[in-house]
PDB file of C-alpha atoms in Angstrom:
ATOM      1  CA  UNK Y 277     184.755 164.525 109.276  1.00 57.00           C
ATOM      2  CA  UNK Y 278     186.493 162.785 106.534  1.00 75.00           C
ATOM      3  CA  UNK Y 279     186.388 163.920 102.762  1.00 93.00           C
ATOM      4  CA  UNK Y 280     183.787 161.249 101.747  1.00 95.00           C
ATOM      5  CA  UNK Y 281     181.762 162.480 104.591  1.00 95.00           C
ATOM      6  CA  UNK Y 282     182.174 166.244 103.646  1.00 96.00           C
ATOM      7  CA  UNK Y 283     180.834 165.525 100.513  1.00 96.00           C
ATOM      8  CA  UNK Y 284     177.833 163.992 101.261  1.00 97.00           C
ATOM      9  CA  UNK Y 285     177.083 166.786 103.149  1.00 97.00           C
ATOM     10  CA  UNK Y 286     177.937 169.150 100.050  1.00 97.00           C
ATOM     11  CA  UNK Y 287     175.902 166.774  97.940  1.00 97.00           C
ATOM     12  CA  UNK Y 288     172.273 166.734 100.167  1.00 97.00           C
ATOM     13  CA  UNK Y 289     173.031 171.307 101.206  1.00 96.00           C
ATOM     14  CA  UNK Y 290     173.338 172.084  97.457  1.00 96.00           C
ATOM     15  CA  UNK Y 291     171.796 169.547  95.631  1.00 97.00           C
ATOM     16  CA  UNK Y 292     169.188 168.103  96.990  1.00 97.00           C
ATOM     17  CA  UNK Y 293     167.787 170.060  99.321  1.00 95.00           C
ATOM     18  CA  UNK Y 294     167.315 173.045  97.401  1.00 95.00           C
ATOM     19  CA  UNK Y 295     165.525 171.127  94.702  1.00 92.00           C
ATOM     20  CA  UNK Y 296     161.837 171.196  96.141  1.00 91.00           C
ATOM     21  CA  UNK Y 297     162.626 168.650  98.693  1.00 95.00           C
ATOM     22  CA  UNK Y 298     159.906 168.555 101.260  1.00 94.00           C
ATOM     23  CA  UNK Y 299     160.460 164.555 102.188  1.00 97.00           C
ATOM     24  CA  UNK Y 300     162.891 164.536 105.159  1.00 97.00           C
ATOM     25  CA  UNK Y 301     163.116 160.611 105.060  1.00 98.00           C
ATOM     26  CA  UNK Y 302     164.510 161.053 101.541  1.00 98.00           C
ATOM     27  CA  UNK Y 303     167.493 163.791 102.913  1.00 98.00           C
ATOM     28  CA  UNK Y 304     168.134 161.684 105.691  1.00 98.00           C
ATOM     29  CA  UNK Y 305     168.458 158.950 103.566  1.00 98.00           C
ATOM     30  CA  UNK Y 306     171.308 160.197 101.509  1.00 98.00           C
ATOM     31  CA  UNK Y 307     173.232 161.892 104.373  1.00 97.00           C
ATOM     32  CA  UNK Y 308     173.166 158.467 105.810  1.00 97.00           C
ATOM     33  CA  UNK Y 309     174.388 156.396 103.458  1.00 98.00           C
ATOM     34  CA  UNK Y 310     178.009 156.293 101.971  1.00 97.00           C
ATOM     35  CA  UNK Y 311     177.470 156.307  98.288  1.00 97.00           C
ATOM     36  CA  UNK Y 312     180.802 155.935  97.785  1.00 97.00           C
ATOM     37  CA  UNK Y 313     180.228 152.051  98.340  1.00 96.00           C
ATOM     38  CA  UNK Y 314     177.882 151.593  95.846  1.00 97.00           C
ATOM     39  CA  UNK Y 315     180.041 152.343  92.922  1.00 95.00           C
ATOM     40  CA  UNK Y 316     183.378 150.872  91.775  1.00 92.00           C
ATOM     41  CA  UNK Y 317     186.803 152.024  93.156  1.00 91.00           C
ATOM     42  CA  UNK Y 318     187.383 153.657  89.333  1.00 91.00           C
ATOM     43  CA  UNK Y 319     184.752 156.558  90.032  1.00 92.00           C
ATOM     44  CA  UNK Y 320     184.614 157.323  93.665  1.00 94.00           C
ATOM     45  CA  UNK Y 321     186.324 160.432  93.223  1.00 93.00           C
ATOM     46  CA  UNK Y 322     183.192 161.759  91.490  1.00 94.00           C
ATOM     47  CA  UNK Y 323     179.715 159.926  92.828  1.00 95.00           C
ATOM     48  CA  UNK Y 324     179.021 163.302  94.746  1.00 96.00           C
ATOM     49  CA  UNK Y 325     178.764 165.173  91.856  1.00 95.00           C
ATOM     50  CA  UNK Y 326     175.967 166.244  90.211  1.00 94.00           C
ATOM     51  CA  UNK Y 327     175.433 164.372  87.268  1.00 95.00           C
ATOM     52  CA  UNK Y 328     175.007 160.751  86.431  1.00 96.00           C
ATOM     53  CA  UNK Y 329     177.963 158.682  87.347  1.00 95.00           C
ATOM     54  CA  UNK Y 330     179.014 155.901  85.074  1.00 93.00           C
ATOM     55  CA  UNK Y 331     179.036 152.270  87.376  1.00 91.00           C
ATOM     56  CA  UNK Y 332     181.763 150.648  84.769  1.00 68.00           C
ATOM     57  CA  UNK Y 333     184.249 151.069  81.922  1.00 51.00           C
ATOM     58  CA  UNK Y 334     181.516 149.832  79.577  1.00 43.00           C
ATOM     59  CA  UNK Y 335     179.324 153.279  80.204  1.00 45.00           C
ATOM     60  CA  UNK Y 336     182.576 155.237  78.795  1.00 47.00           C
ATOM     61  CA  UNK Y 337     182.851 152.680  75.882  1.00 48.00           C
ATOM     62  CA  UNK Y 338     180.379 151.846  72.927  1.00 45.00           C
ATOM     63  CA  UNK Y 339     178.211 149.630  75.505  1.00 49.00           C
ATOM     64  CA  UNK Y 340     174.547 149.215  73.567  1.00 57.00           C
ATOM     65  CA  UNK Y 341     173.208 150.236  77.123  1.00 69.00           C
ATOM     66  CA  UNK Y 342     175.636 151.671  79.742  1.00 85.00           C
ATOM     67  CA  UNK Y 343     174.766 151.731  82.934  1.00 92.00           C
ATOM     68  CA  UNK Y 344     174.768 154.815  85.183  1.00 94.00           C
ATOM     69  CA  UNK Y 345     173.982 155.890  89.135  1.00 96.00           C
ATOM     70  CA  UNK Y 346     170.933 158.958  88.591  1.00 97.00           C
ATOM     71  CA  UNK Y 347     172.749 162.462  89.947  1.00 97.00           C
ATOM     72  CA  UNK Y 348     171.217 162.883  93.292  1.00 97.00           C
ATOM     73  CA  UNK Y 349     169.074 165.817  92.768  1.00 96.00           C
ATOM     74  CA  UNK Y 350     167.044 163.149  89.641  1.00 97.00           C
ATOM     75  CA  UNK Y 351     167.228 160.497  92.356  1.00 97.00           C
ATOM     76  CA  UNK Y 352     166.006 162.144  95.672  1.00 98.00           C
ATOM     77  CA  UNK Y 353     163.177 163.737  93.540  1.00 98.00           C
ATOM     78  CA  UNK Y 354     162.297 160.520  91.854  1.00 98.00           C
ATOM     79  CA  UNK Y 355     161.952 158.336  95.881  1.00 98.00           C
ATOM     80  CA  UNK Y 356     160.200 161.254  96.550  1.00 98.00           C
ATOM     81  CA  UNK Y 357     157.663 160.962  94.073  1.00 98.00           C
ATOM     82  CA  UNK Y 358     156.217 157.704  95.249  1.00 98.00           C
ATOM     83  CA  UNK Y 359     155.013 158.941  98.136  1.00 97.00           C
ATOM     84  CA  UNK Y 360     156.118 155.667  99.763  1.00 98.00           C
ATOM     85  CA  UNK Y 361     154.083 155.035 103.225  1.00 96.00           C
ATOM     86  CA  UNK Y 362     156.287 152.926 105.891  1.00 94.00           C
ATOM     87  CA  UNK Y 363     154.575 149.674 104.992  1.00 97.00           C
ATOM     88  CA  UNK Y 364     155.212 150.161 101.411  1.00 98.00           C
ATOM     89  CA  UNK Y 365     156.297 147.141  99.206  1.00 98.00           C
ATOM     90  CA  UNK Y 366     158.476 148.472  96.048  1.00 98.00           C
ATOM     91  CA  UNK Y 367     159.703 147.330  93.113  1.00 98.00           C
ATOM     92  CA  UNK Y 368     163.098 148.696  92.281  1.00 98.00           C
ATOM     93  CA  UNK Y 369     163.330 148.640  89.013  1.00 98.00           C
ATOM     94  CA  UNK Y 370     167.117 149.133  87.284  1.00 97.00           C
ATOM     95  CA  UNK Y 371     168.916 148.882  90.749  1.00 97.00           C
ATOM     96  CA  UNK Y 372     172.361 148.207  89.663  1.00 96.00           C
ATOM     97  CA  UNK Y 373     174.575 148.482  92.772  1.00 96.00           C
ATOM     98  CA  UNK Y 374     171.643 149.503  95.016  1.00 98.00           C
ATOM     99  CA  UNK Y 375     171.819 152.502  95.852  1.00 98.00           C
ATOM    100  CA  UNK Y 376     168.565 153.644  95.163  1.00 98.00           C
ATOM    101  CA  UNK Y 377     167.113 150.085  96.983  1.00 98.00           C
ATOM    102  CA  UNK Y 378     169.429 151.482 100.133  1.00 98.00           C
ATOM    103  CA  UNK Y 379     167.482 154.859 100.083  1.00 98.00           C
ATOM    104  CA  UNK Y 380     164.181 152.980  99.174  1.00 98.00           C
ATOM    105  CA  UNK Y 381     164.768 150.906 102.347  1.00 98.00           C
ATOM    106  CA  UNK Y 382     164.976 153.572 104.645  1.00 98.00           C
ATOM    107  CA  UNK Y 383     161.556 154.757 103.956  1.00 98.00           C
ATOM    108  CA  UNK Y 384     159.396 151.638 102.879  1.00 98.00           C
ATOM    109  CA  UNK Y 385     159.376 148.391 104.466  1.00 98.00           C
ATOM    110  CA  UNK Y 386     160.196 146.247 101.780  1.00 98.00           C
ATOM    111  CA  UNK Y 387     162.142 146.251  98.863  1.00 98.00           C
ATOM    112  CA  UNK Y 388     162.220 144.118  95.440  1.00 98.00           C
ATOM    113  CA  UNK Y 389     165.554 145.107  93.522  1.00 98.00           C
ATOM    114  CA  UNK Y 390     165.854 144.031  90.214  1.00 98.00           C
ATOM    115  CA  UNK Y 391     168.477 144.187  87.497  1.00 97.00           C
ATOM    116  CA  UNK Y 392     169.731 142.321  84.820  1.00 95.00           C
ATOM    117  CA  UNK Y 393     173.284 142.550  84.919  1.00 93.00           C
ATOM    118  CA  UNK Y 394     175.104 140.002  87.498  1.00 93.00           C
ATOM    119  CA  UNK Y 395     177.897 142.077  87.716  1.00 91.00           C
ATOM    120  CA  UNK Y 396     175.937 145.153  89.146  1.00 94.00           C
ATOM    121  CA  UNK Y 397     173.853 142.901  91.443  1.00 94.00           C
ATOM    122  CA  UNK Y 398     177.005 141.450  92.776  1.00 94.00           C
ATOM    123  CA  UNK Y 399     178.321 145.142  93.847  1.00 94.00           C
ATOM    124  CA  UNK Y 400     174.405 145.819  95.217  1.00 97.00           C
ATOM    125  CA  UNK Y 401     174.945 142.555  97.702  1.00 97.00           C
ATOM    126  CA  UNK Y 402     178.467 143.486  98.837  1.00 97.00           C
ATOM    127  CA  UNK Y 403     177.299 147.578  99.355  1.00 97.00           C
ATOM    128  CA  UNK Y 404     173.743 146.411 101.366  1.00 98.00           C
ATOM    129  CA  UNK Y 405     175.731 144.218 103.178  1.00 98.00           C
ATOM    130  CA  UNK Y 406     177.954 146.277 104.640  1.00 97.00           C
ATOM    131  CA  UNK Y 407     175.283 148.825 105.085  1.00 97.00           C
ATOM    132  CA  UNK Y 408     173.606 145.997 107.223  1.00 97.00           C
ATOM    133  CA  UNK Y 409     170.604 146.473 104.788  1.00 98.00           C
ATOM    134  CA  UNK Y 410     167.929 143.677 105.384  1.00 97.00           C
ATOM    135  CA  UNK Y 411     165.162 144.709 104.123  1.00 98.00           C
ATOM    136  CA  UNK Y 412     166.065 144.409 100.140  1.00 98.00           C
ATOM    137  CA  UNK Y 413     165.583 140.756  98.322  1.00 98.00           C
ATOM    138  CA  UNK Y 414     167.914 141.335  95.462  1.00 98.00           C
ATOM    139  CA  UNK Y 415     166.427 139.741  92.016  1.00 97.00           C
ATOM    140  CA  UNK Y 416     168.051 139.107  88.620  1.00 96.00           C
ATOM    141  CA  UNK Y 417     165.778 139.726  86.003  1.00 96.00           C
ATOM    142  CA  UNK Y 418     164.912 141.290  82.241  1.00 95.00           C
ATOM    143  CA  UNK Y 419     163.621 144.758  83.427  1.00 97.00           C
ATOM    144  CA  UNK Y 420     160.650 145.095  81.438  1.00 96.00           C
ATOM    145  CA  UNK Y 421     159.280 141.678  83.159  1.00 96.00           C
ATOM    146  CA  UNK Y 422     159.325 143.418  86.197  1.00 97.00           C
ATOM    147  CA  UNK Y 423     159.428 140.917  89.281  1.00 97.00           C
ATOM    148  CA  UNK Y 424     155.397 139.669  89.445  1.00 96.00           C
ATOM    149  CA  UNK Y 425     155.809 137.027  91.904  1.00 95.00           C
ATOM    150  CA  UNK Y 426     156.617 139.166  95.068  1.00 95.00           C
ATOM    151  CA  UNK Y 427     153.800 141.600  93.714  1.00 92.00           C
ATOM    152  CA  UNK Y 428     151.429 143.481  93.894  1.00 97.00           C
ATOM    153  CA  UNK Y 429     153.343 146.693  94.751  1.00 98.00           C
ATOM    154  CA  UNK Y 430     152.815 149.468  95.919  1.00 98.00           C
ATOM    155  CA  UNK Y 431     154.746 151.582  94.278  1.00 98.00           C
ATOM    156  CA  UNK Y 432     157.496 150.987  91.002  1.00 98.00           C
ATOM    157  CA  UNK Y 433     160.868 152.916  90.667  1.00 98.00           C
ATOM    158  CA  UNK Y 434     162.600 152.849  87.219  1.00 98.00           C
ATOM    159  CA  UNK Y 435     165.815 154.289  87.610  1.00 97.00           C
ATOM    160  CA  UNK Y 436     166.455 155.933  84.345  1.00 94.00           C
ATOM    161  CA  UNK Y 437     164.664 157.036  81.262  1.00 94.00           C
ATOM    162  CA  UNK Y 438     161.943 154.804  79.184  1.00 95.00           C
ATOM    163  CA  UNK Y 439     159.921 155.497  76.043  1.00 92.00           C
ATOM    164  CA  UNK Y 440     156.916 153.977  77.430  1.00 91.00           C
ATOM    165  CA  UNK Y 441     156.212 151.922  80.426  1.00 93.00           C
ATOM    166  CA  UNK Y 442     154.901 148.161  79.436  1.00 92.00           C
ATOM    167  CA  UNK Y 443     151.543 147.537  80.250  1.00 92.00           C
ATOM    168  CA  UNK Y 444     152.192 144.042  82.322  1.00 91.00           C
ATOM    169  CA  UNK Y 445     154.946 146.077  84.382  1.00 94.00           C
ATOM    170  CA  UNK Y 446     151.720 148.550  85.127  1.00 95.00           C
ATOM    171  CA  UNK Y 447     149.487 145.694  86.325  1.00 95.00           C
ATOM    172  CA  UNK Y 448     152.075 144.535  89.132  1.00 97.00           C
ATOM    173  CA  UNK Y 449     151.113 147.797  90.950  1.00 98.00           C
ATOM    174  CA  UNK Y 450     148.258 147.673  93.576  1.00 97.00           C
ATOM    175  CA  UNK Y 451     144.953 149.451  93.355  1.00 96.00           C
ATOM    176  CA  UNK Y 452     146.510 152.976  94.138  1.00 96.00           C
ATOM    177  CA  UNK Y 453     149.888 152.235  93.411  1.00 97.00           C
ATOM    178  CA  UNK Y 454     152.533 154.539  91.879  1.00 97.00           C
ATOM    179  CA  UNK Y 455     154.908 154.002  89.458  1.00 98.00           C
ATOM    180  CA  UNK Y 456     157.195 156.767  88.448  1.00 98.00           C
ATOM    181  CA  UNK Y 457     160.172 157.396  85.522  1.00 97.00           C
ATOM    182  CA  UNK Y 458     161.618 159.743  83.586  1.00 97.00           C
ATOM    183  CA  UNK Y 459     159.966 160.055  79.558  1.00 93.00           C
ATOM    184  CA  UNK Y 460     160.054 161.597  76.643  1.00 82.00           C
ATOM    185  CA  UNK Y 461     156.856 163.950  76.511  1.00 80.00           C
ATOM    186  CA  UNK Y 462     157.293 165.980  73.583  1.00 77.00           C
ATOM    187  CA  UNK Y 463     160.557 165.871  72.969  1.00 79.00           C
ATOM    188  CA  UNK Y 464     161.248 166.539  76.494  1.00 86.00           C
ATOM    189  CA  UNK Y 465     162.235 163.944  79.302  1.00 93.00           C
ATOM    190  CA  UNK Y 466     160.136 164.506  82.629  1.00 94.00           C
ATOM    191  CA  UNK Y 467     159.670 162.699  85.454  1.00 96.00           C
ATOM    192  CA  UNK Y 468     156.311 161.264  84.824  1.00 96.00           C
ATOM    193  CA  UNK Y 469     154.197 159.888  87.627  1.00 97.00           C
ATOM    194  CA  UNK Y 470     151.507 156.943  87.287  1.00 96.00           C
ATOM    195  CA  UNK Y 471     148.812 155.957  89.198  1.00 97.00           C
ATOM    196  CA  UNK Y 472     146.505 152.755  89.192  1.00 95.00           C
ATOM    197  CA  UNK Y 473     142.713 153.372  90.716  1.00 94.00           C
ATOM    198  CA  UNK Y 474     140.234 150.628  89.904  1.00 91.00           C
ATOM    199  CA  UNK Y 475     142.459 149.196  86.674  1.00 86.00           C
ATOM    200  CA  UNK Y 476     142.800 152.746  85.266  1.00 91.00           C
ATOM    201  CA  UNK Y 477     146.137 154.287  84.735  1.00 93.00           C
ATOM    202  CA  UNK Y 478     146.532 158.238  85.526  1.00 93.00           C
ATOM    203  CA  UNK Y 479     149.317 159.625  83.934  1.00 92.00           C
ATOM    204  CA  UNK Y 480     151.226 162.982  85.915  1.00 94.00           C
ATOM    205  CA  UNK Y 481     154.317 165.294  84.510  1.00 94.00           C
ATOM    206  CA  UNK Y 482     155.940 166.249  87.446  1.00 94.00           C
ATOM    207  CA  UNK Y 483     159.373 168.036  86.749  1.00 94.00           C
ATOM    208  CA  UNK Y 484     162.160 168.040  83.859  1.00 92.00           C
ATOM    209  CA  UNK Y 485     164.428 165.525  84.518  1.00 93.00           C
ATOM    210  CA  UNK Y 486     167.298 164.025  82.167  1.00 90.00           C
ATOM    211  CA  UNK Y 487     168.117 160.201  83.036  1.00 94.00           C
ATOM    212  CA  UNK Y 488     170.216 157.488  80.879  1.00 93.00           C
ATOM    213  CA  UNK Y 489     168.004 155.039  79.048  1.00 93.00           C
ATOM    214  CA  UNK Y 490     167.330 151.902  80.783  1.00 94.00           C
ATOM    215  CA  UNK Y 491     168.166 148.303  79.108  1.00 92.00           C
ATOM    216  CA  UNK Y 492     165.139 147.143  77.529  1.00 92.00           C
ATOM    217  CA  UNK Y 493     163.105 150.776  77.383  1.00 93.00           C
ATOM    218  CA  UNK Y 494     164.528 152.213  74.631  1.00 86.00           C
ATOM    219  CA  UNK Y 495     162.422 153.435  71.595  1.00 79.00           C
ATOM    220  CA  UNK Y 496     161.602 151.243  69.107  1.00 73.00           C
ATOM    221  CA  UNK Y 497     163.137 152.180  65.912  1.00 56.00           C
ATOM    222  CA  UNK Y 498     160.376 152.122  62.999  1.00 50.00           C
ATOM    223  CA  UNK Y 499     161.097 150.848  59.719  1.00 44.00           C
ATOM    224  CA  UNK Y 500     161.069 152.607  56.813  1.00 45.00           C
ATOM    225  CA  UNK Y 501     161.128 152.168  52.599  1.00 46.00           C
TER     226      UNK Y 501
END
């Protein structure tokens, strides 16, 4: 078994598993895949650890938004969340190099993965490639806009943490759709689940959950005299 392989292993026995994991698609998921090839050469030696792992030089700098892949316990509990069926469509939301869409396309049938940043996108293409993923249709997009023209979905993963979730990013879910992120409720980021029935939106705090801010979700400031 070689190292990377080891510690994949490591990763989904101590991590993931424990962490109220009852979706076996999701473990299978990330024993299967190398993440390892969805991050740069730089930080390898650390994507099986558990904590966010920063995908470029700008995330250790003074970036106004840098850019992270979730620790795996945040991220298997997040896919798990959307209680994805197998003929699910989903919008990835915040994909950067894909891993997330890779796990995402294990379980659902399609997936929509959208990020802003070419750079990112350009490591998610090489990565799904060489995973022989086929089943992603990578996008470039502002986040917030979500991706409406390959919608209705049904269900929405942001990968990271928001202060709210735009209502037009809300309507590209289907009647009974799920959306899920991680916000601030009182003071406290949680993985927050939403549902649509008949143009409503239910609202569900699921589990504590700390996640970097994604581009475009961060809290207005408010101005003062």
């Amino acid at each position: 078994m070689s190292d990377y392989a080891l510690q994949r292993l490591n990763m989904v026995e101590s991590q993931v598993r424990p962490s109220d994991m009852t979706d076996r698609r999701v473990i299978r998921a990330m024993l299967a895949l190398p993440r390892e090839t969805f991050v740069p050469a730089e930080v390898r030696p650390v994507c099986y650890m558990d904590r966010d792992v920063p995908l470029s030089a700008a995330a250790e700098e003074k970036a106004s938004v840098p850019r992270f892949l979730l620790a795996p316990r945040t991220q298997a509990r997040l896919v798990q969340a959307l209680e994805l069926g197998d003929a699910a469509i989903v919008l990835d939301v915040g994909c950067a190099t894909g891993y997330s869409s890779a796990i995402l396309s294990r379980i659902a049938q399609t997936v929509v993965a959208l990020d802003e940043d070419p750079q990112l996108t350009a490591i998610a293409a090489e990565a799904l490639a060489a995973e022989e993923i086929d089943n992603v249709a990578l996008v470039n997009g502002r986040l917030t806009d979500g991706y409406d023209s390959e919608g209705p979905y049904d269900a929405m993963l942001l990968n990271g943490a928001v202060a709210d979730v735009p209502p037009e990013l809300l309507d590209q879910l289907k009647d009974g759709g799920v959306l899920v992120a991680v916000a601030q409720v009182d003071g406290v980021r949680r993985a927050v689940q939403w549902r649509r029935t008949s143009g409503q939106f239910a609202d569900r705090q699921l589990f504590d959950a700390d996640a970097p801010v994604l581009p475009g979700f961060e809290a207005k400031s408010e101005f003062v005299f």
